[in-house]
Tab-separated table of C-alpha atoms and ligand atoms in Angstrom:
chain	number	residue	atom	x	y	z
B	1	UNK	CA	3.884	21.401	-1.644
B	2	UNK	CA	5.369	19.642	1.364
B	3	UNK	CA	6.916	21.742	4.049
B	4	UNK	CA	9.433	20.721	6.645
B	5	UNK	CA	7.417	20.153	9.722
B	6	UNK	CA	8.608	18.262	12.707
B	7	UNK	CA	6.233	15.995	14.723
B	8	UNK	CA	7.407	14.033	17.707
B	9	UNK	CA	6.441	10.503	16.639
B	10	UNK	CA	8.099	7.541	18.361
B	11	UNK	CA	9.919	5.312	15.923
B	12	UNK	CA	8.154	2.031	15.214
B	13	UNK	CA	10.012	-1.257	15.880
B	14	UNK	CA	8.539	-4.464	14.908
B	15	UNK	CA	10.576	-7.495	15.982
B	16	UNK	CA	14.203	-6.637	14.913
B	17	UNK	CA	12.996	-4.083	12.429
B	18	UNK	CA	13.228	-0.376	13.238
B	19	UNK	CA	11.346	1.556	10.666
B	20	UNK	CA	13.124	4.591	9.318
B	21	UNK	CA	10.082	6.934	9.629
B	22	UNK	CA	6.410	6.794	10.346
B	23	UNK	CA	4.829	7.054	6.822
B	24	UNK	CA	4.056	3.722	5.275
B	25	UNK	CA	3.027	2.622	1.853
B	26	UNK	CA	-0.364	0.738	1.834
B	27	UNK	CA	-0.908	-2.617	0.295
B	28	UNK	CA	-2.775	-2.124	-3.012
B	29	UNK	CA	-3.556	-5.255	-4.938
B	30	UNK	CA	-2.512	-4.891	-8.515
B	31	UNK	CA	-0.408	-1.794	-7.748
B	32	UNK	CA	2.151	-2.216	-4.887
B	33	UNK	CA	4.039	-5.010	-6.641
B	34	UNK	CA	7.820	-5.488	-6.086
B	35	UNK	CA	8.677	-2.823	-8.582
B	36	UNK	CA	6.443	-0.113	-7.023
B	37	UNK	CA	7.490	-1.063	-3.446
B	38	UNK	CA	11.215	-0.911	-4.374
B	39	UNK	CA	10.780	2.535	-5.831
B	40	UNK	CA	8.801	3.783	-2.890
B	41	UNK	CA	11.465	2.327	-0.496
B	42	UNK	CA	14.219	4.097	-2.459
B	43	UNK	CA	12.342	7.419	-2.042
B	44	UNK	CA	12.321	6.855	1.712
B	45	UNK	CA	9.001	5.231	2.610
B	46	UNK	CA	9.113	4.068	6.164
B	47	UNK	CA	7.581	0.698	5.397
B	48	UNK	CA	6.036	-1.023	2.321
B	49	UNK	CA	3.557	-3.943	2.271
B	50	UNK	CA	3.015	-6.438	-0.497
B	51	UNK	CA	-0.189	-6.794	-2.370
B	52	UNK	CA	-2.690	-9.124	-0.562
B	53	UNK	CA	-1.887	-12.720	-1.209
B	54	UNK	CA	-4.611	-15.377	-1.129
B	55	UNK	CA	-3.183	-17.832	1.349
B	56	UNK	CA	-4.747	-21.080	-0.017
B	57	UNK	CA	-3.702	-20.223	-3.572
B	58	UNK	CA	-0.169	-19.346	-2.396
B	59	UNK	CA	0.152	-22.618	-0.446
B	60	UNK	CA	-1.060	-24.449	-3.546
B	61	UNK	CA	1.506	-22.901	-5.835
B	62	UNK	CA	-0.552	-20.209	-7.705
B	63	UNK	CA	1.921	-18.378	-9.964
B	64	UNK	CA	0.662	-14.868	-9.526
B	65	UNK	CA	0.512	-15.269	-5.708
B	66	UNK	CA	4.114	-16.412	-5.743
B	67	UNK	CA	5.003	-13.331	-7.849
B	68	UNK	CA	3.421	-11.102	-5.128
B	69	UNK	CA	6.125	-12.530	-2.716
B	70	UNK	CA	8.721	-10.489	-4.481
B	71	UNK	CA	11.037	-8.928	-2.076
B	72	UNK	CA	11.546	-5.071	-2.420
B	73	UNK	CA	14.938	-3.449	-2.082
B	74	UNK	CA	16.058	-1.919	1.179
B	75	UNK	CA	13.083	-2.241	3.587
B	76	UNK	CA	11.881	-5.268	5.570
B	77	UNK	CA	9.775	-7.555	3.499
B	78	UNK	CA	6.137	-7.382	4.705
B	79	UNK	CA	3.894	-9.961	3.120
B	80	UNK	CA	0.110	-9.529	3.494
B	81	UNK	CA	-2.038	-12.660	3.560
B	82	UNK	CA	-5.742	-12.940	3.069
B	83	UNK	CA	-8.063	-15.946	3.538
B	84	UNK	CA	-10.851	-17.368	5.644
B	85	UNK	CA	-9.436	-20.634	6.904
B	86	UNK	CA	-6.998	-20.632	9.776
B	87	UNK	CA	-5.293	-23.752	8.293
B	88	UNK	CA	-4.595	-22.016	4.937
B	89	UNK	CA	-3.458	-18.752	6.528
B	90	UNK	CA	-1.027	-20.786	8.649
B	91	UNK	CA	0.207	-22.628	5.468
B	92	UNK	CA	0.504	-19.315	3.668
B	93	UNK	CA	2.500	-17.780	6.442
B	94	UNK	CA	5.005	-20.740	6.325
B	95	UNK	CA	5.416	-20.368	2.570
B	96	UNK	CA	5.867	-16.616	3.031
B	97	UNK	CA	8.450	-17.022	5.787
B	98	UNK	CA	10.333	-19.635	3.696
B	99	UNK	CA	10.299	-17.150	0.777
B	100	UNK	CA	11.971	-14.491	3.039
B	101	UNK	CA	9.084	-12.505	4.591
B	102	UNK	CA	10.335	-10.522	7.617
B	103	UNK	CA	6.849	-9.641	8.848
B	104	UNK	CA	3.413	-11.220	8.060
B	105	UNK	CA	0.429	-8.850	7.830
B	106	UNK	CA	-3.074	-10.215	7.984
B	107	UNK	CA	-5.798	-8.571	5.803
B	108	UNK	CA	-9.064	-7.947	7.567
B	109	UNK	CA	-9.921	-4.840	5.617
B	110	UNK	CA	-10.711	-5.916	2.012
B	111	UNK	CA	-14.341	-5.136	1.243
B	112	UNK	CA	-14.527	-7.008	-2.122
B	113	UNK	CA	-17.515	-9.375	-2.368
B	114	UNK	CA	-15.288	-11.978	-3.871
B	115	UNK	CA	-13.158	-11.828	-0.738
B	116	UNK	CA	-15.797	-11.217	1.857
B	117	UNK	CA	-18.154	-13.961	0.683
B	118	UNK	CA	-15.634	-16.475	1.839
B	119	UNK	CA	-15.422	-14.713	5.263
B	120	UNK	CA	-12.032	-13.214	4.399
B	121	UNK	CA	-10.860	-9.599	4.426
B	122	UNK	CA	-13.266	-7.222	6.290
B	123	UNK	CA	-16.004	-9.960	6.667
B	124	UNK	CA	-13.808	-11.280	9.482
B	125	UNK	CA	-14.803	-8.240	11.391
B	126	UNK	CA	-18.301	-9.675	11.469
B	127	UNK	CA	-16.941	-12.961	12.693
B	128	UNK	CA	-14.611	-12.011	15.547
B	129	UNK	CA	-14.203	-15.569	16.864
B	130	UNK	CA	-12.995	-16.749	13.374
B	131	UNK	CA	-10.783	-13.636	13.203
B	132	UNK	CA	-9.040	-14.572	16.430
B	133	UNK	CA	-8.688	-18.281	15.347
B	134	UNK	CA	-6.921	-17.004	12.100
B	135	UNK	CA	-4.654	-14.623	14.034
B	136	UNK	CA	-3.692	-17.373	16.460
B	137	UNK	CA	-3.041	-19.817	13.639
B	138	UNK	CA	-0.670	-17.330	11.861
B	139	UNK	CA	1.154	-16.293	14.988
B	140	UNK	CA	1.573	-19.943	15.760
B	141	UNK	CA	2.801	-20.812	12.279
B	142	UNK	CA	5.537	-18.261	11.887
B	143	UNK	CA	8.480	-17.151	13.905
B	144	UNK	CA	8.252	-13.759	12.289
B	145	UNK	CA	6.292	-10.908	13.758
B	146	UNK	CA	2.594	-10.603	12.683
B	147	UNK	CA	0.657	-7.340	12.131
B	148	UNK	CA	-2.952	-6.744	11.239
B	149	UNK	CA	-4.804	-4.343	8.905
B	150	UNK	CA	-8.537	-3.752	9.269
B	151	UNK	CA	-11.389	-1.195	9.020
B	152	UNK	CA	-13.340	0.618	11.714
B	153	UNK	CA	-15.807	-2.265	11.607
B	154	UNK	CA	-18.386	-3.922	9.335
B	155	UNK	CA	-20.858	-1.005	9.473
B	156	UNK	CA	-21.743	1.870	11.731
B	157	UNK	CA	-23.687	-0.441	14.061
B	158	UNK	CA	-20.659	-2.637	14.426
B	159	UNK	CA	-17.413	-0.401	15.006
B	160	UNK	CA	-15.467	-3.221	16.681
B	161	UNK	CA	-11.980	-2.348	15.636
B	162	UNK	CA	-10.924	-1.562	19.186
B	163	UNK	CA	-12.151	-4.946	20.618
B	164	UNK	CA	-10.555	-6.856	17.701
B	165	UNK	CA	-7.346	-4.943	18.115
B	166	UNK	CA	-7.236	-5.746	21.757
B	167	UNK	CA	-7.880	-9.452	21.021
B	168	UNK	CA	-5.155	-9.400	18.370
B	169	UNK	CA	-2.711	-7.869	20.774
B	170	UNK	CA	-3.465	-10.613	23.296
B	171	UNK	CA	-2.679	-13.123	20.496
B	172	UNK	CA	0.707	-11.517	19.948
B	173	UNK	CA	0.088	-9.169	17.007
B	174	UNK	CA	2.617	-6.326	16.949
B	175	UNK	CA	0.996	-3.542	15.037
B	176	UNK	CA	-2.484	-2.627	13.763
B	177	UNK	CA	-3.460	-0.528	10.866
B	178	UNK	CA	-6.921	1.008	10.642
B	179	UNK	CA	-8.526	2.228	7.471
B	180	UNK	CA	-11.028	4.793	8.760
B	181	UNK	CA	-14.014	3.440	6.835
B	182	UNK	CA	-16.408	0.588	7.601
B	183	UNK	CA	-16.761	-2.265	5.152
B	184	UNK	CA	-20.314	-1.012	4.174
B	185	UNK	CA	-18.599	2.245	3.003
B	186	UNK	CA	-16.285	0.409	0.558
B	187	UNK	CA	-14.307	3.388	-0.653
B	188	UNK	CA	-17.188	5.924	-0.435
B	189	UNK	CA	-17.485	9.026	1.690
B	190	UNK	CA	-14.539	10.406	3.615
B	191	UNK	CA	-12.337	8.269	5.851
B	192	UNK	CA	-12.839	9.046	9.515
B	193	UNK	CA	-9.688	9.355	11.534
B	194	UNK	CA	-11.170	10.387	14.930
B	195	UNK	CA	-12.703	6.923	15.681
B	196	UNK	CA	-9.214	5.382	15.276
B	197	UNK	CA	-8.428	7.044	18.631
B	198	UNK	CA	-10.526	4.331	20.206
B	199	UNK	CA	-8.206	1.740	18.904
B	200	UNK	CA	-5.212	3.701	20.148
B	201	UNK	CA	-6.788	3.913	23.547
B	202	UNK	CA	-7.578	0.182	23.615
B	203	UNK	CA	-4.083	-1.203	22.953
B	204	UNK	CA	-0.388	-0.715	23.810
B	205	UNK	CA	0.620	-1.503	20.154
B	206	UNK	CA	1.684	0.965	17.507
B	207	UNK	CA	-1.505	1.979	15.627
B	208	UNK	CA	-1.263	3.240	12.017
B	209	UNK	CA	-4.118	5.449	10.621
B	210	UNK	CA	-5.076	5.048	6.908
B	211	UNK	CA	-7.481	6.489	4.497
B	212	UNK	CA	-7.637	9.495	2.220
B	213	UNK	CA	-4.134	10.677	3.370
B	214	UNK	CA	-2.748	12.430	0.226
B	215	UNK	CA	-0.353	15.008	1.525
B	216	UNK	CA	1.428	16.241	4.603
B	217	UNK	CA	-1.469	18.324	5.791
B	218	UNK	CA	-3.772	15.258	5.749
B	219	UNK	CA	-1.127	13.139	7.464
B	220	UNK	CA	-0.854	15.680	10.258
B	221	UNK	CA	-4.579	15.995	10.646
B	222	UNK	CA	-5.044	12.167	10.656
B	223	UNK	CA	-2.347	11.872	13.287
B	224	UNK	CA	-3.790	14.720	15.475
B	225	UNK	CA	-7.366	13.351	15.206
B	226	UNK	CA	-6.446	9.737	15.825
B	227	UNK	CA	-3.510	9.860	18.171
B	228	UNK	CA	-1.956	7.115	15.891
B	229	UNK	CA	1.787	6.518	15.711
B	230	UNK	CA	2.075	6.432	11.971
B	231	UNK	CA	0.248	7.086	8.691
B	232	UNK	CA	-0.346	4.697	5.787
B	233	UNK	CA	-0.766	6.045	2.287
B	234	UNK	CA	-2.245	4.176	-0.638
B	235	UNK	CA	-3.882	5.902	-3.632
B	236	UNK	CA	-2.199	9.151	-2.972
B	237	UNK	CA	1.141	7.510	-3.957
B	238	UNK	CA	-0.146	6.397	-7.379
B	239	UNK	CA	2.052	8.253	-9.941
B	240	UNK	CA	4.046	9.732	-7.000
B	241	UNK	CA	6.042	6.945	-5.440
B	242	UNK	CA	8.116	9.563	-3.747
B	243	UNK	CA	5.221	10.968	-1.739
B	244	UNK	CA	5.407	8.472	1.170
B	245	UNK	CA	9.090	9.178	1.767
B	246	UNK	CA	8.490	12.909	1.593
B	247	UNK	CA	5.737	12.745	4.257
B	248	UNK	CA	7.904	10.471	6.354
B	249	UNK	CA	10.863	12.897	6.183
B	250	UNK	CA	8.588	15.809	7.082
B	251	UNK	CA	6.925	14.096	10.000
B	252	UNK	CA	10.440	13.183	11.305
B	253	UNK	CA	11.507	16.860	11.127
B	254	UNK	CA	13.744	16.439	8.073
B	255	UNK	CA	13.656	18.443	4.918
B	256	UNK	CA	11.748	16.295	2.355
B	257	UNK	CA	13.690	15.469	-0.776
B	258	UNK	CA	12.270	17.269	-3.891
B	259	UNK	CA	10.073	15.289	-6.254
B	260	UNK	CA	11.971	14.304	-9.429
B	261	UNK	CA	11.346	16.502	-12.395
B	262	UNK	CA	12.403	16.703	-16.087
B	263	UNK	CA	15.110	14.204	-17.043
B	264	UNK	CA	15.174	12.667	-13.463
B	265	UNK	CA	11.414	11.945	-13.701
B	266	UNK	CA	11.764	10.551	-17.211
B	267	UNK	CA	14.609	8.162	-16.034
B	268	UNK	CA	12.589	7.110	-12.985
B	269	UNK	CA	9.535	6.241	-15.157
B	270	UNK	CA	11.604	4.333	-17.614
B	271	UNK	CA	13.323	2.432	-14.855
B	272	UNK	CA	9.974	1.637	-13.214
B	273	UNK	CA	8.743	0.455	-16.576
B	274	UNK	CA	11.758	-1.842	-17.076
B	275	UNK	CA	11.355	-3.240	-13.632
B	276	UNK	CA	7.682	-4.125	-14.391
B	277	UNK	CA	8.635	-5.771	-17.634
B	278	UNK	CA	11.115	-7.854	-15.706
B	279	UNK	CA	8.672	-8.625	-12.854
B	280	UNK	CA	5.775	-9.712	-15.200
B	281	UNK	CA	7.302	-10.580	-18.491
B	282	UNK	CA	6.711	-8.754	-21.723
B	283	UNK	CA	3.015	-9.478	-22.458
B	284	UNK	CA	1.522	-8.914	-18.852
B	285	UNK	CA	4.156	-6.328	-18.010
B	286	UNK	CA	3.153	-4.039	-20.907
B	287	UNK	CA	-0.562	-4.245	-19.717
B	288	UNK	CA	0.145	-3.774	-16.039
B	289	UNK	CA	2.418	-0.899	-16.563
B	290	UNK	CA	-0.107	1.166	-18.423
B	291	UNK	CA	-1.954	2.343	-15.321
B	292	UNK	CA	1.260	3.541	-13.720
B	293	UNK	CA	2.248	5.405	-16.969
B	294	UNK	CA	-1.216	7.051	-16.856
B	295	UNK	CA	-0.841	7.965	-13.228
B	296	UNK	CA	2.557	9.544	-13.822
B	297	UNK	CA	1.051	11.650	-16.619
B	298	UNK	CA	-1.955	12.608	-14.396
B	299	UNK	CA	0.397	13.753	-11.629
B	300	UNK	CA	2.146	15.959	-14.126
B	301	UNK	CA	-1.151	17.387	-15.378
B	302	UNK	CA	-2.111	18.047	-11.769
B	303	UNK	CA	0.999	20.244	-11.552
B	304	UNK	CA	-0.100	22.177	-14.602
B	305	UNK	CA	1.566	20.383	-17.494
B	306	UNK	CA	-0.276	20.062	-20.800
B	307	UNK	CA	0.123	16.680	-22.483
B	308	UNK	CA	-0.512	16.079	-26.017
B	309	UNK	CA	-3.682	13.825	-26.313
B	310	UNK	CA	-2.496	11.644	-29.177
B	311	UNK	CA	0.935	11.010	-27.598
B	312	UNK	CA	-0.720	10.110	-24.372
B	313	UNK	CA	-3.004	7.691	-26.185
B	314	UNK	CA	-0.022	6.111	-28.102
B	315	UNK	CA	1.783	5.706	-24.790
B	316	UNK	CA	-1.129	3.997	-23.036
B	317	UNK	CA	-1.967	1.698	-25.918
B	318	UNK	CA	1.568	0.705	-26.953
B	319	UNK	CA	1.613	-3.038	-27.461
B	320	UNK	CA	5.309	-3.614	-27.080
B	321	UNK	CA	7.679	-2.412	-24.334
B	322	UNK	CA	10.253	-1.216	-26.888
B	323	UNK	CA	7.932	1.472	-28.172
B	324	UNK	CA	7.417	3.066	-24.737
B	325	UNK	CA	10.878	4.834	-24.163
B	326	UNK	CA	10.616	6.720	-27.477
B	327	UNK	CA	6.958	7.920	-26.919
B	328	UNK	CA	7.736	8.949	-23.298
B	329	UNK	CA	10.838	10.821	-24.385
B	330	UNK	CA	8.739	12.637	-27.067
B	331	UNK	CA	6.245	13.681	-24.370
B	332	UNK	CA	9.005	14.952	-22.069
B	333	UNK	CA	10.704	16.799	-25.019
B	334	UNK	CA	7.347	18.439	-25.774
B	335	UNK	CA	6.944	19.467	-22.221
B	336	UNK	CA	10.445	20.954	-22.082
B	337	UNK	CA	9.834	22.823	-25.321
B	338	UNK	CA	6.574	24.301	-24.017
B	339	UNK	CA	8.290	25.412	-20.790
B	340	UNK	CA	11.128	27.109	-22.577
H	1	FMN	C1	-6.983	-0.887	-5.943
H	1	FMN	C2	-6.944	-1.135	-4.527
H	1	FMN	C3	-6.331	-2.332	-4.041
H	1	FMN	C4	-6.251	-2.563	-2.659
H	1	FMN	N1	-5.642	-3.631	-2.160
H	1	FMN	C5	-5.495	-3.928	-0.954
H	1	FMN	C6	-4.757	-5.077	-0.462
H	1	FMN	O1	-4.227	-5.882	-1.202
H	1	FMN	N2	-4.645	-5.247	0.946
H	1	FMN	C7	-5.202	-4.372	1.796
H	1	FMN	O2	-5.122	-4.500	2.986
H	1	FMN	N3	-5.867	-3.193	1.426
H	1	FMN	C8	-5.976	-3.002	0.066
H	1	FMN	N4	-6.581	-1.879	-0.295
H	1	FMN	C9	-6.984	-0.795	0.711
H	1	FMN	C10	-5.794	0.178	0.884
H	1	FMN	O3	-4.607	-0.454	1.429
H	1	FMN	C11	-6.201	1.329	1.793
H	1	FMN	O4	-6.676	0.759	3.033
H	1	FMN	C12	-7.296	2.209	1.193
H	1	FMN	O5	-7.094	2.306	-0.174
H	1	FMN	C13	-7.447	3.515	1.912
H	1	FMN	O6	-6.234	4.213	1.809
H	1	FMN	P1	-5.921	5.357	0.753
H	1	FMN	O7	-7.092	6.327	0.786
H	1	FMN	O8	-4.572	5.984	1.169
H	1	FMN	O9	-5.827	4.676	-0.584
H	1	FMN	C14	-6.713	-1.603	-1.669
H	1	FMN	C15	-7.310	-0.411	-2.189
H	1	FMN	C16	-7.367	-0.167	-3.538
H	1	FMN	C17	-8.067	1.128	-3.959
């Protein structure tokens, strides 16, 4: 449970945009689409970032990359670009700006082999000259502010986030986010927040700490160990799009809003589902929404709910969007009956 707990964090301003609090939703490819970002923003997230967008594909009109440019309600529209060629990153930044991006974020954290083999994502931390060329190209191509997300380094022998952050600051980058793992760790082991302090000490920019922050206690510990100005939360928000806003409120000394329950939760899930069908179309929407439905149920189970196995299976295998409201309502009716 989240408790009200004030922490004196300076508000973060990037360009004209003053963030409402210091807890941000991380970019998660395949997850933080426009629908999810809109819902997290409604629940008070301090910032939301698009899924990573492959710059060359975007500039060449790839349909799914264009979808990723969807603007969320409420908050500034932060578009994250990935790629290995300064030219394509610059082109991608122009397309993103034309499509309404308020801030461009550069991805230097993705560990995927598909991404790193082309010297994109975290592989750029092994090629700092190339990384700087890319940053310069993006800053030069857009009139919008540019931010950067990276890891601690490529591996434990190369923890160069402080040097790269400093170089990025000199190029005009306005905020850096550090995932407290190296590329060689992928997502294994625990994120380390203490080494992020070396980045905080190296730059005058706002620094955001990321990795394994799943509740207020972890957020406070990450801030205390790193000295960062804000936290970024990714997987912890799956099935709980209200969590980032709750942590943001608590860090700002405000009483966090209660998580939705019962009918309010059912309405939220159904609205999220409809938004996804709208965003992706029926065929793809039904498939992409399944993981979110599963996470919502997992979050209920984590809180002690017992969910009927066959109903869960029907929900997660439904082939048409029209089937889902009835199955979900049956699940919630069963939960209510059990609680009575
Ligand atoms: C499924 C998945 C997709 C991700 N996609 C992106 C992405 O598009 N851009 C990015 O910078 N990081 C991406 N990440 C990394 C997260 O933003 C974050 O740095 C990492 O998950 C650690 O934070 P967490 O423990 O709060 O999830 C992704 C991570 C996961 C698990």
